[in-house]
């Protein structure tokens, strides 16, 4: 049985109070998920990381923590930045290259490569979002580290058009997802871990998770609801 990575991307949502409510409901509705073949990773805003780290330890939860971004620079005189060295205190994973970072914060492919490098140097697993094959080709061309450490990276095939918006789910067709995921592995030259992201919900997750070339999902909107997110985890 393949190992599934199910990642909750909370984006810029939830205060500490709301996070506690989520966790309480999640624990209640989360009837025993098989931790052995699933890694469930919650990526909250930076501000919640210290609090959630102790909460999860105190409540003996199997949930793992991830960040939603990292600075492309090491620690130092970079006002407002959160460096990979800071994140090592709290997380073992971090999302990089999300298309919303590109769209709203004008991040470039080179920024994403630098961020991935900083994470790898700090032994944090990058959850690297890839919008399309053109971007993947750029990473292969310029991101030597990504290619060299491809087995330490979790790739996410996430076409921006599939990301839910305004409460509407608009997932990519599973056959296209499988084909593009296979192409990512093929371009790298070996089978790597690849998730699908974009409008995953309790109704459609199975059609993605069972694909040969997919190892789980990056879940945005549906992860904000603890009951919906539990369903995605428990039924897989
Ligand atoms: P969505 O978001 O599940 O709401 O489409 C996924 C993401 O943006 O990572």
mmCIF file of N, CA and C in Angstrom, residues 25-100:
data_model
loop_
_atom_site.group_PDB
_atom_site.id
_atom_site.type_symbol
_atom_site.label_atom_id
_atom_site.label_comp_id
_atom_site.label_asym_id
_atom_site.label_seq_id
_atom_site.Cartn_x
_atom_site.Cartn_y
_atom_site.Cartn_z
ATOM 1 N N UNK A 25 -12.921 19.588 17.143
ATOM 2 C CA UNK A 25 -13.877 18.906 16.254
ATOM 3 C C UNK A 25 -13.188 17.824 15.448
ATOM 4 N N UNK A 26 -11.965 18.096 15.052
ATOM 5 C CA UNK A 26 -11.211 17.131 14.249
ATOM 6 C C UNK A 26 -10.983 15.853 15.061
ATOM 7 N N UNK A 27 -10.572 16.006 16.330
ATOM 8 C CA UNK A 27 -10.303 14.829 17.181
ATOM 9 C C UNK A 27 -11.563 14.007 17.357
ATOM 10 N N UNK A 28 -12.703 14.691 17.525
ATOM 11 C CA UNK A 28 -13.949 13.970 17.768
ATOM 12 C C UNK A 28 -14.381 13.204 16.520
ATOM 13 N N UNK A 29 -14.306 13.893 15.371
ATOM 14 C CA UNK A 29 -14.818 13.233 14.165
ATOM 15 C C UNK A 29 -13.777 12.320 13.530
ATOM 16 N N UNK A 30 -12.554 12.447 14.007
ATOM 17 C CA UNK A 30 -11.497 11.676 13.370
ATOM 18 C C UNK A 30 -11.360 10.299 14.001
ATOM 19 N N UNK A 31 -12.176 9.381 13.557
ATOM 20 C CA UNK A 31 -12.119 8.018 14.075
ATOM 21 C C UNK A 31 -10.846 7.350 13.531
ATOM 22 N N UNK A 32 -9.869 7.217 14.374
ATOM 23 C CA UNK A 32 -8.670 6.418 14.074
ATOM 24 C C UNK A 32 -8.194 6.379 12.634
ATOM 25 N N UNK A 33 -7.352 7.268 12.246
ATOM 26 C CA UNK A 33 -6.796 7.086 10.913
ATOM 27 C C UNK A 33 -5.483 6.317 11.009
ATOM 28 N N UNK A 34 -5.242 5.536 9.980
ATOM 29 C CA UNK A 34 -4.068 4.667 9.952
ATOM 30 C C UNK A 34 -2.812 5.485 9.742
ATOM 31 N N UNK A 35 -2.209 5.889 10.837
ATOM 32 C CA UNK A 35 -1.053 6.760 10.729
ATOM 33 C C UNK A 35 0.092 6.080 9.983
ATOM 34 N N UNK A 36 0.105 4.750 10.006
ATOM 35 C CA UNK A 36 1.219 4.029 9.396
ATOM 36 C C UNK A 36 1.358 4.294 7.891
ATOM 37 N N UNK A 37 0.240 4.453 7.213
ATOM 38 C CA UNK A 37 0.398 4.683 5.777
ATOM 39 C C UNK A 37 -0.096 6.067 5.345
ATOM 40 N N UNK A 38 -0.284 6.960 6.359
ATOM 41 C CA UNK A 38 -0.696 8.318 6.016
ATOM 42 C C UNK A 38 0.077 9.333 6.831
ATOM 43 N N UNK A 39 0.533 10.361 6.173
ATOM 44 C CA UNK A 39 1.171 11.469 6.870
ATOM 45 C C UNK A 39 0.217 12.640 6.695
ATOM 46 N N UNK A 40 -0.359 13.092 7.796
ATOM 47 C CA UNK A 40 -1.326 14.183 7.710
ATOM 48 C C UNK A 40 -0.661 15.451 8.246
ATOM 49 N N UNK A 41 -0.552 16.444 7.402
ATOM 50 C CA UNK A 41 0.257 17.630 7.710
ATOM 51 C C UNK A 41 -0.633 18.876 7.668
ATOM 52 N N UNK A 42 -0.654 19.610 8.774
ATOM 53 C CA UNK A 42 -1.447 20.844 8.803
ATOM 54 C C UNK A 42 -0.501 22.033 8.642
ATOM 55 N N UNK A 43 -0.810 22.896 7.677
ATOM 56 C CA UNK A 43 0.013 24.084 7.428
ATOM 57 C C UNK A 43 -0.796 25.333 7.771
ATOM 58 N N UNK A 44 -0.632 25.839 8.994
ATOM 59 C CA UNK A 44 -1.360 27.049 9.409
ATOM 60 C C UNK A 44 -0.533 28.287 9.070
ATOM 61 N N UNK A 45 -1.069 29.490 9.324
ATOM 62 C CA UNK A 45 -0.240 30.689 9.200
ATOM 63 C C UNK A 45 0.931 30.610 10.198
ATOM 64 N N UNK A 46 2.024 31.300 9.899
ATOM 65 C CA UNK A 46 3.213 31.282 10.777
ATOM 66 C C UNK A 46 2.873 31.531 12.245
ATOM 67 N N UNK A 47 1.952 32.488 12.468
ATOM 68 C CA UNK A 47 1.663 32.921 13.844
ATOM 69 C C UNK A 47 1.169 31.785 14.732
ATOM 70 N N UNK A 48 0.604 30.746 14.127
ATOM 71 C CA UNK A 48 0.029 29.659 14.931
ATOM 72 C C UNK A 48 1.014 28.519 15.178
ATOM 73 N N UNK A 49 2.172 28.566 14.553
ATOM 74 C CA UNK A 49 3.076 27.408 14.642
ATOM 75 C C UNK A 49 3.507 27.078 16.086
ATOM 76 N N UNK A 50 3.996 28.080 16.878
ATOM 77 C CA UNK A 50 4.437 27.710 18.239
ATOM 78 C C UNK A 50 3.294 27.130 19.066
ATOM 79 N N UNK A 51 2.163 27.788 18.974
ATOM 80 C CA UNK A 51 1.007 27.331 19.754
ATOM 81 C C UNK A 51 0.571 25.925 19.333
ATOM 82 N N UNK A 52 0.463 25.713 18.018
ATOM 83 C CA UNK A 52 -0.009 24.395 17.546
ATOM 84 C C UNK A 52 1.004 23.301 17.840
ATOM 85 N N UNK A 53 2.272 23.664 17.831
ATOM 86 C CA UNK A 53 3.274 22.642 18.137
ATOM 87 C C UNK A 53 3.048 22.107 19.556
ATOM 88 N N UNK A 54 2.890 23.005 20.530
ATOM 89 C CA UNK A 54 2.681 22.480 21.886
ATOM 90 C C UNK A 54 1.313 21.830 22.033
ATOM 91 N N UNK A 55 0.321 22.352 21.369
ATOM 92 C CA UNK A 55 -1.013 21.739 21.466
ATOM 93 C C UNK A 55 -0.970 20.296 20.963
ATOM 94 N N UNK A 56 -0.343 20.098 19.819
ATOM 95 C CA UNK A 56 -0.315 18.755 19.228
ATOM 96 C C UNK A 56 0.506 17.795 20.093
ATOM 97 N N UNK A 57 1.574 18.309 20.708
ATOM 98 C CA UNK A 57 2.375 17.451 21.598
ATOM 99 C C UNK A 57 1.566 17.059 22.828
ATOM 100 N N UNK A 58 0.900 18.057 23.413
ATOM 101 C CA UNK A 58 0.113 17.798 24.628
ATOM 102 C C UNK A 58 -1.067 16.878 24.385
ATOM 103 N N UNK A 59 -1.593 16.929 23.176
ATOM 104 C CA UNK A 59 -2.773 16.112 22.891
ATOM 105 C C UNK A 59 -2.421 14.829 22.149
ATOM 106 N N UNK A 60 -1.129 14.510 22.124
ATOM 107 C CA UNK A 60 -0.660 13.276 21.490
ATOM 108 C C UNK A 60 -1.331 13.027 20.137
ATOM 109 N N UNK A 61 -1.305 14.060 19.327
ATOM 110 C CA UNK A 61 -1.930 13.927 18.014
ATOM 111 C C UNK A 61 -0.905 13.413 17.016
ATOM 112 N N UNK A 62 -1.379 12.651 16.058
ATOM 113 C CA UNK A 62 -0.482 12.158 15.009
ATOM 114 C C UNK A 62 -0.272 13.179 13.907
ATOM 115 N N UNK A 63 -0.928 14.333 14.038
ATOM 116 C CA UNK A 63 -0.805 15.357 12.996
ATOM 117 C C UNK A 63 0.604 15.940 12.974
ATOM 118 N N UNK A 64 1.082 16.250 11.764
ATOM 119 C CA UNK A 64 2.379 16.910 11.628
ATOM 120 C C UNK A 64 2.133 18.376 11.248
ATOM 121 N N UNK A 65 3.125 19.202 11.494
ATOM 122 C CA UNK A 65 2.989 20.626 11.159
ATOM 123 C C UNK A 65 3.860 21.006 9.967
ATOM 124 N N UNK A 66 3.329 21.903 9.158
ATOM 125 C CA UNK A 66 4.109 22.435 8.043
ATOM 126 C C UNK A 66 3.899 23.934 7.985
ATOM 127 N N UNK A 67 4.832 24.644 7.332
ATOM 128 C CA UNK A 67 4.673 26.081 7.110
ATOM 129 C C UNK A 67 4.135 26.285 5.698
ATOM 130 N N UNK A 68 3.654 27.491 5.439
ATOM 131 C CA UNK A 68 3.094 27.770 4.102
ATOM 132 C C UNK A 68 4.091 28.459 3.183
ATOM 133 N N UNK A 69 5.246 28.819 3.735
ATOM 134 C CA UNK A 69 6.227 29.551 2.941
ATOM 135 C C UNK A 69 7.513 29.646 3.741
ATOM 136 N N UNK A 70 8.572 30.137 3.139
ATOM 137 C CA UNK A 70 9.844 30.368 3.819
ATOM 138 C C UNK A 70 10.578 31.471 3.070
ATOM 139 N N UNK A 71 11.494 32.113 3.754
ATOM 140 C CA UNK A 71 12.301 33.148 3.082
ATOM 141 C C UNK A 71 13.298 32.498 2.119
ATOM 142 N N UNK A 72 13.575 33.181 1.000
ATOM 143 C CA UNK A 72 14.630 32.650 0.117
ATOM 144 C C UNK A 72 16.025 32.916 0.676
ATOM 145 N N UNK A 73 16.103 33.713 1.765
ATOM 146 C CA UNK A 73 17.394 34.080 2.353
ATOM 147 C C UNK A 73 17.640 33.301 3.645
ATOM 148 N N UNK A 74 18.908 33.214 4.059
ATOM 149 C CA UNK A 74 19.163 32.636 5.379
ATOM 150 C C UNK A 74 18.748 33.630 6.451
ATOM 151 N N UNK A 75 18.951 33.307 7.744
ATOM 152 C CA UNK A 75 18.551 34.304 8.745
ATOM 153 C C UNK A 75 19.543 35.463 8.730
ATOM 154 N N UNK A 76 19.080 36.620 9.141
ATOM 155 C CA UNK A 76 19.944 37.805 9.076
ATOM 156 C C UNK A 76 19.113 39.065 8.908
ATOM 157 N N UNK A 77 19.686 40.072 8.276
ATOM 158 C CA UNK A 77 19.035 41.380 8.172
ATOM 159 C C UNK A 77 18.034 41.403 7.010
ATOM 160 N N UNK A 78 16.944 40.695 7.180
ATOM 161 C CA UNK A 78 15.883 40.648 6.155
ATOM 162 C C UNK A 78 14.554 40.896 6.869
ATOM 163 N N UNK A 79 14.265 42.140 7.139
ATOM 164 C CA UNK A 79 13.101 42.494 7.957
ATOM 165 C C UNK A 79 11.820 41.825 7.453
ATOM 166 N N UNK A 80 11.128 41.213 8.360
ATOM 167 C CA UNK A 80 9.828 40.617 8.034
ATOM 168 C C UNK A 80 9.915 39.188 7.533
ATOM 169 N N UNK A 81 11.120 38.698 7.282
ATOM 170 C CA UNK A 81 11.240 37.357 6.706
ATOM 171 C C UNK A 81 11.271 36.276 7.797
ATOM 172 N N UNK A 82 10.834 35.095 7.435
ATOM 173 C CA UNK A 82 10.934 33.938 8.335
ATOM 174 C C UNK A 82 11.837 32.919 7.635
ATOM 175 N N UNK A 83 12.995 32.691 8.225
ATOM 176 C CA UNK A 83 13.996 31.838 7.577
ATOM 177 C C UNK A 83 13.774 30.366 7.907
ATOM 178 N N UNK A 84 14.363 29.519 7.076
ATOM 179 C CA UNK A 84 14.248 28.073 7.300
ATOM 180 C C UNK A 84 14.770 27.702 8.689
ATOM 181 N N UNK A 85 15.834 28.397 9.138
ATOM 182 C CA UNK A 85 16.374 28.109 10.480
ATOM 183 C C UNK A 85 15.321 28.328 11.564
ATOM 184 N N UNK A 86 14.470 29.310 11.370
ATOM 185 C CA UNK A 86 13.394 29.534 12.361
ATOM 186 C C UNK A 86 12.391 28.393 12.321
ATOM 187 N N UNK A 87 12.099 27.962 11.099
ATOM 188 C CA UNK A 87 11.049 26.946 10.942
ATOM 189 C C UNK A 87 11.445 25.597 11.546
ATOM 190 N N UNK A 88 12.762 25.323 11.572
ATOM 191 C CA UNK A 88 13.189 23.996 12.080
ATOM 192 C C UNK A 88 12.706 23.767 13.511
ATOM 193 N N UNK A 89 12.453 24.843 14.253
ATOM 194 C CA UNK A 89 11.969 24.673 15.630
ATOM 195 C C UNK A 89 10.552 24.099 15.666
ATOM 196 N N UNK A 90 9.836 24.254 14.551
ATOM 197 C CA UNK A 90 8.406 23.930 14.602
ATOM 198 C C UNK A 90 7.927 22.894 13.597
ATOM 199 N N UNK A 91 8.548 22.827 12.437
ATOM 200 C CA UNK A 91 7.955 22.015 11.361
ATOM 201 C C UNK A 91 8.964 21.072 10.709
ATOM 202 N N UNK A 92 8.441 20.066 10.058
ATOM 203 C CA UNK A 92 9.303 19.218 9.221
ATOM 204 C C UNK A 92 8.966 19.380 7.741
ATOM 205 N N UNK A 93 7.949 20.198 7.452
ATOM 206 C CA UNK A 93 7.545 20.422 6.056
ATOM 207 C C UNK A 93 7.288 21.905 5.824
ATOM 208 N N UNK A 94 7.416 22.342 4.587
ATOM 209 C CA UNK A 94 6.987 23.707 4.227
ATOM 210 C C UNK A 94 6.582 23.734 2.756
ATOM 211 N N UNK A 95 5.461 24.389 2.508
ATOM 212 C CA UNK A 95 4.988 24.578 1.126
ATOM 213 C C UNK A 95 5.837 25.676 0.490
ATOM 214 N N UNK A 96 6.242 25.488 -0.741
ATOM 215 C CA UNK A 96 6.892 26.572 -1.500
ATOM 216 C C UNK A 96 6.315 26.617 -2.911
ATOM 217 N N UNK A 97 6.313 27.805 -3.483
ATOM 218 C CA UNK A 97 5.902 27.957 -4.877
ATOM 219 C C UNK A 97 4.408 27.911 -5.106
ATOM 220 N N UNK A 98 3.625 28.118 -4.063
ATOM 221 C CA UNK A 98 2.174 28.099 -4.281
ATOM 222 C C UNK A 98 1.795 29.221 -5.264
ATOM 223 N N UNK A 99 0.851 28.935 -6.141
ATOM 224 C CA UNK A 99 0.528 29.929 -7.183
ATOM 225 C C UNK A 99 -0.044 31.221 -6.596
ATOM 226 N N UNK A 100 -0.605 31.162 -5.392
ATOM 227 C CA UNK A 100 -1.077 32.411 -4.779
ATOM 228 C C UNK A 100 0.095 33.298 -4.360
#
